[in-house]
Tab-separated table of C-alpha atoms in Angstrom:
chain	number	residue	atom	x	y	z
A	24	MET	CA	-26.097	-9.653	18.594
A	25	ALA	CA	-24.554	-6.008	17.712
A	26	ARG	CA	-21.245	-5.455	17.267
A	27	THR	CA	-19.768	-3.822	19.975
A	28	LYS	CA	-16.031	-2.916	18.012
A	29	ALA	CA	-15.157	-2.248	14.611
A	30	HIS	CA	-13.179	-5.144	12.537
A	31	ILE	CA	-10.122	-4.381	10.406
A	32	LEU	CA	-9.183	-6.656	7.862
A	33	VAL	CA	-5.317	-6.005	7.296
A	34	CYS	CA	-3.526	-6.681	5.028
A	35	ASN	CA	0.352	-6.225	3.033
A	36	ASP	CA	2.498	-7.285	-0.161
A	37	ASP	CA	5.060	-8.115	1.805
A	38	GLY	CA	3.586	-11.666	2.953
A	39	VAL	CA	2.440	-12.986	6.276
A	40	HIS	CA	4.884	-12.774	7.830
A	41	ALA	CA	6.691	-9.546	7.136
A	42	PRO	CA	6.978	-7.338	10.986
A	43	GLY	CA	5.538	-4.636	9.763
A	44	LEU	CA	2.440	-6.651	9.005
A	45	LEU	CA	2.386	-7.623	12.798
A	46	ALA	CA	3.268	-3.689	14.459
A	47	LEU	CA	0.070	-2.587	12.474
A	48	ALA	CA	-2.272	-5.242	12.942
A	49	ARG	CA	-1.084	-4.881	17.023
A	50	ALA	CA	-1.324	-1.229	16.786
A	51	LEU	CA	-5.255	-2.149	15.120
A	52	ARG	CA	-6.524	-4.387	17.521
A	53	THR	CA	-6.307	-1.856	20.808
A	54	ILE	CA	-9.045	0.090	18.848
A	55	ALA	CA	-11.044	-2.093	16.704
A	56	ASP	CA	-11.189	-6.409	16.088
A	57	VAL	CA	-8.610	-7.601	13.403
A	58	THR	CA	-8.380	-10.049	10.714
A	59	VAL	CA	-4.939	-10.223	9.294
A	60	PHE	CA	-5.421	-12.182	5.644
A	61	ALA	CA	-2.098	-11.898	3.681
A	62	PRO	CA	-0.025	-13.538	0.929
A	63	ASN	CA	1.428	-16.330	1.477
A	64	ARG	CA	4.714	-15.057	0.208
A	65	ASN	CA	6.479	-11.671	-0.843
A	66	TRP	CA	4.160	-9.704	-3.716
A	67	SER	CA	6.531	-6.208	-3.902
A	68	ALA	CA	5.882	-4.318	-6.831
A	69	SER	CA	3.197	-6.309	-8.013
A	70	GLY	CA	0.738	-3.663	-9.080
A	71	HIS	CA	-2.921	-4.635	-8.908
A	72	VAL	CA	-3.254	-8.180	-9.869
A	73	LYS	CA	-6.822	-10.377	-10.099
A	74	THR	CA	-5.649	-14.164	-10.087
A	75	LEU	CA	-8.386	-16.063	-12.556
A	76	HIS	CA	-5.968	-18.232	-14.044
A	77	LYS	CA	-6.214	-21.195	-11.106
A	78	PRO	CA	-7.588	-21.710	-7.834
A	79	LEU	CA	-6.613	-19.491	-4.827
A	80	HIS	CA	-5.611	-21.772	-1.608
A	81	VAL	CA	-5.672	-20.397	1.876
A	82	ARG	CA	-4.767	-21.966	4.895
A	83	SER	CA	-4.279	-20.880	8.492
A	84	VAL	CA	-0.739	-19.440	9.926
A	85	THR	CA	0.643	-18.160	13.553
A	86	LEU	CA	1.875	-15.548	13.321
A	87	ALA	CA	5.610	-13.662	15.570
A	88	ASP	CA	3.164	-13.273	18.603
A	89	GLY	CA	1.161	-16.470	18.480
A	90	SER	CA	-1.661	-14.876	17.023
A	91	ALA	CA	-3.783	-16.647	13.964
A	92	ALA	CA	-3.994	-15.250	10.464
A	93	GLN	CA	-4.881	-16.554	6.924
A	94	ALA	CA	-1.849	-17.108	4.239
A	95	CYS	CA	-3.214	-17.075	0.482
A	96	ASP	CA	-0.829	-18.447	-2.471
A	97	GLY	CA	-2.662	-15.147	-4.466
A	98	ALA	CA	-1.945	-11.922	-4.794
A	99	PRO	CA	-2.327	-8.673	-2.198
A	100	SER	CA	-5.075	-7.895	-3.746
A	101	ASP	CA	-7.142	-10.870	-4.023
A	102	CYS	CA	-6.957	-11.820	-0.385
A	103	VAL	CA	-8.494	-8.667	-0.080
A	104	ALA	CA	-11.278	-10.105	-2.789
A	105	LEU	CA	-11.712	-13.559	-1.335
A	106	ALA	CA	-11.630	-11.913	2.207
A	107	LEU	CA	-14.574	-9.279	1.319
A	108	MET	CA	-16.559	-12.243	-0.779
A	109	GLY	CA	-16.962	-14.063	2.278
A	110	VAL	CA	-13.737	-16.483	3.408
A	111	VAL	CA	-14.103	-14.002	5.817
A	112	PRO	CA	-17.546	-14.504	6.822
A	113	GLU	CA	-17.891	-11.527	9.501
A	114	PRO	CA	-18.655	-7.903	7.758
A	115	VAL	CA	-14.952	-6.068	7.394
A	116	ASP	CA	-15.473	-2.099	7.993
A	117	LEU	CA	-12.168	-0.814	6.717
A	118	VAL	CA	-8.720	-2.488	5.419
A	119	VAL	CA	-5.518	-1.331	6.183
A	120	SER	CA	-2.004	-2.269	4.078
A	121	GLY	CA	0.752	-2.177	4.781
A	122	ILE	CA	2.837	-1.435	6.586
A	123	ASN	CA	5.801	-1.053	3.463
A	124	PRO	CA	9.102	-0.788	4.932
A	125	TYR	CA	9.529	1.893	2.181
A	126	PRO	CA	7.316	4.831	1.113
A	127	ASN	CA	4.657	4.941	-1.869
A	128	LEU	CA	5.147	7.985	-3.728
A	129	SER	CA	4.181	9.184	-6.107
A	130	SER	CA	3.796	6.792	-9.226
A	131	ASP	CA	5.156	4.177	-6.236
A	132	MET	CA	1.309	3.838	-6.685
A	133	LEU	CA	1.242	2.427	-9.722
A	134	TYR	CA	3.224	-0.985	-9.151
A	135	SER	CA	2.762	-1.147	-5.265
A	136	GLY	CA	0.907	-3.586	-3.681
A	137	THR	CA	0.717	-2.322	-0.714
A	138	VAL	CA	-1.274	0.446	-2.537
A	139	SER	CA	-2.853	-2.056	-4.163
A	140	VAL	CA	-4.602	-3.706	-1.296
A	141	ALA	CA	-6.451	-0.011	-0.134
A	142	ILE	CA	-7.860	0.025	-4.003
A	143	GLU	CA	-8.899	-3.362	-4.373
A	144	ALA	CA	-10.838	-2.830	-0.754
A	145	ALA	CA	-12.592	0.367	-2.478
A	146	ILE	CA	-14.010	-1.640	-5.410
A	147	PHE	CA	-15.563	-3.586	-3.280
A	148	GLY	CA	-16.650	-0.537	-1.632
A	149	VAL	CA	-14.889	-0.676	1.695
A	150	PRO	CA	-12.622	2.044	2.755
A	151	GLY	CA	-9.119	1.618	2.215
A	152	ILE	CA	-6.077	2.627	3.806
A	153	ALA	CA	-2.436	2.253	2.589
A	154	VAL	CA	0.638	2.952	5.116
A	155	SER	CA	4.099	2.410	4.293
A	156	SER	CA	6.972	4.244	6.480
A	157	GLY	CA	9.815	6.218	5.040
A	158	HIS	CA	12.878	3.866	6.293
A	159	PRO	CA	15.868	5.484	4.489
A	160	GLU	CA	17.628	3.350	1.597
A	161	ASP	CA	21.160	3.340	2.594
A	162	THR	CA	20.942	2.184	6.100
A	163	ASN	CA	21.394	-1.371	7.309
A	164	SER	CA	20.073	-0.931	10.753
A	165	ASP	CA	16.467	-3.118	11.470
A	166	TRP	CA	13.415	-1.334	10.987
A	167	ASP	CA	11.296	0.402	13.580
A	168	TYR	CA	7.835	0.130	12.994
A	169	THR	CA	7.164	2.006	16.089
A	170	THR	CA	5.989	5.451	14.771
A	171	ALA	CA	3.875	4.456	11.837
A	172	ALA	CA	1.877	2.066	13.738
A	173	SER	CA	0.773	4.696	15.991
A	174	VAL	CA	-0.077	6.555	12.926
A	175	ALA	CA	-1.427	4.074	11.589
A	176	ARG	CA	-3.625	3.463	14.463
A	177	GLN	CA	-4.596	6.714	14.845
A	178	ILE	CA	-5.762	7.370	11.370
A	179	ALA	CA	-7.994	4.359	11.334
A	180	GLU	CA	-9.606	5.603	14.648
A	181	LYS	CA	-10.468	8.599	13.098
A	182	ALA	CA	-11.720	7.591	9.976
A	183	LEU	CA	-13.874	5.434	11.937
A	184	GLN	CA	-15.198	7.712	14.504
A	185	LEU	CA	-15.852	10.015	11.265
A	186	GLY	CA	-17.847	6.939	9.794
A	187	PRO	CA	-15.697	7.009	6.560
A	188	PRO	CA	-17.437	6.297	3.041
A	189	LYS	CA	-17.151	3.340	1.121
A	190	ASP	CA	-14.906	5.016	-1.158
A	191	MET	CA	-12.950	6.401	0.867
A	192	LEU	CA	-9.424	5.221	-0.283
A	193	LEU	CA	-6.137	7.316	1.826
A	194	ASN	CA	-2.084	7.010	0.480
A	195	VAL	CA	-0.351	7.433	4.159
A	196	ASN	CA	3.440	7.836	4.487
A	197	VAL	CA	5.167	8.405	7.571
A	198	PRO	CA	8.496	9.333	8.101
A	199	TYR	CA	11.004	7.300	9.725
A	200	LEU	CA	11.303	9.175	12.811
A	201	PRO	CA	10.869	9.378	16.209
A	202	GLU	CA	6.886	10.378	17.108
A	203	ASP	CA	7.262	12.836	18.750
A	204	LYS	CA	9.706	14.562	15.874
A	205	LEU	CA	7.266	14.336	13.411
A	206	ALA	CA	6.407	17.722	12.065
A	207	GLY	CA	2.815	17.160	11.928
A	208	TRP	CA	0.288	15.627	9.989
A	209	GLU	CA	-0.396	16.878	6.179
A	210	LEU	CA	-3.252	16.027	2.975
A	211	THR	CA	-0.818	16.001	0.183
A	212	ARG	CA	-1.017	15.569	-3.493
A	213	MET	CA	0.543	13.304	-5.589
A	214	GLY	CA	4.453	14.682	-6.193
A	215	GLN	CA	6.619	14.049	-9.405
A	216	ARG	CA	8.880	11.409	-8.251
A	217	ILE	CA	12.346	10.892	-10.267
A	218	TYR	CA	13.617	7.152	-11.144
A	219	ARG	CA	16.663	5.934	-12.081
A	220	ASP	CA	16.525	2.661	-13.501
A	221	SER	CA	18.795	0.966	-15.352
A	222	LEU	CA	19.082	-2.478	-17.300
A	223	VAL	CA	21.888	-4.978	-16.344
A	224	THR	CA	22.300	-7.641	-18.945
A	225	ASN	CA	24.135	-10.969	-18.526
A	226	TYR	CA	24.429	-14.041	-19.844
A	227	ASN	CA	23.796	-17.747	-19.063
A	228	PRO	CA	26.212	-20.671	-19.267
A	229	ARG	CA	24.370	-20.954	-23.251
A	230	GLY	CA	25.297	-17.255	-24.078
A	231	GLN	CA	21.251	-16.862	-23.492
A	232	PRO	CA	21.079	-13.467	-22.102
A	233	TYR	CA	19.381	-12.508	-19.653
A	234	TYR	CA	17.456	-9.293	-17.615
A	235	TRP	CA	17.651	-7.535	-14.336
A	236	ILE	CA	15.791	-4.288	-13.789
A	237	GLY	CA	18.182	-2.689	-11.773
A	238	GLY	CA	19.301	1.414	-10.375
A	239	GLU	CA	19.415	3.733	-7.550
A	240	PHE	CA	16.692	4.696	-5.160
A	241	PRO	CA	14.123	6.462	-6.477
A	242	ASP	CA	14.349	10.464	-5.953
A	243	GLY	CA	11.603	13.492	-5.837
A	244	VAL	CA	10.863	16.665	-6.463
A	245	GLU	CA	10.233	18.242	-2.751
A	246	GLU	CA	7.586	20.972	-3.409
A	247	PRO	CA	5.334	22.165	-1.369
A	248	GLY	CA	1.670	20.168	-0.984
A	249	THR	CA	2.868	17.391	-2.373
A	250	ASP	CA	3.556	13.641	-0.609
A	251	ILE	CA	7.471	13.845	-1.189
A	252	GLY	CA	7.406	17.193	0.419
A	253	ALA	CA	5.498	16.501	3.479
A	254	LEU	CA	8.146	13.333	3.494
A	255	ALA	CA	10.912	15.334	3.333
A	256	ARG	CA	9.704	18.130	6.082
A	257	GLY	CA	8.998	15.076	8.570
A	258	SER	CA	5.559	15.479	7.843
A	259	VAL	CA	3.455	12.975	7.474
A	260	SER	CA	1.647	12.503	3.583
A	261	ILE	CA	-2.000	11.921	3.866
A	262	MET	CA	-3.336	12.033	0.224
A	263	PRO	CA	-6.621	10.800	-0.664
A	264	LEU	CA	-7.176	9.242	-3.786
A	265	SER	CA	-9.448	8.110	-5.667
A	266	LEU	CA	-10.275	5.021	-8.323
A	267	ASP	CA	-11.774	8.049	-11.363
A	268	LEU	CA	-8.852	8.028	-13.673
A	269	THR	CA	-10.530	10.523	-15.790
A	270	ASP	CA	-8.125	13.161	-17.212
A	271	TYR	CA	-11.526	15.497	-17.050
A	272	ALA	CA	-8.731	18.813	-18.037
A	273	ARG	CA	-7.385	16.464	-21.084
A	274	GLN	CA	-11.008	15.696	-21.836
A	275	LYS	CA	-12.255	18.953	-22.416
A	276	ALA	CA	-9.184	20.446	-23.788
A	277	MET	CA	-9.685	17.373	-26.642
A	278	ARG	CA	-13.661	18.158	-26.765
A	279	GLN	CA	-12.803	21.525	-27.734
A	280	ASP	CA	-9.796	20.618	-30.541
A	281	GLY	CA	-12.821	18.468	-32.435
A	282	TRP	CA	-11.802	14.747	-31.012
A	283	GLU	CA	-15.706	13.802	-30.458
A	284	ARG	CA	-17.435	13.296	-33.846
């Protein structure tokens, strides 16, 4: 019998019980059948990982709203791979990742487990969308995912209505504002992130050093047309990504400089 609703796979990098994941799943259930398949722990800033050196285990869990989910002891990208390779038997039309509590802007995407979920989907020929919230770093208030979840639902719905290409890959960042205060949606390019990392050195009781990578929350150049600029203006940043990392301009310049023999 033909399916009457689309099927969306929801994953994240903060763990299967993260509130952002639940907010995303609940919003997407209004437009599609949803399967939640996520890591059993936090994998933030893990980048794109594939586990090949040990077996992976999957177990059924219950989310805070009583709905069912699958949890895996692998990385976020492992969850997608397992789901699309058959652990989830139903065909998947779209993979949506998040909601990450902090933005994934510019080169953050290279570290982001949230974005790695969408990338893994695209590698398997399934459209992928990563969703992050621009929650301010300097507040102790509880996260409110209402706006980000609503925007994610609208973007997913639009993608499904248009029939997204198999290699569609979007990185979405939503300002931490009430939805009626958003300035709009912008299609953006990668901005310039400014990191202020610092190395913290301490010593254990035996005098051996150990290290923490710390520092202030990163900043960025608020340039028009970029993801950083859009978020600063209160606009949703929608950045189309590509799996092709080739720098064609530099390739051309190197060819002209005689690098080929």
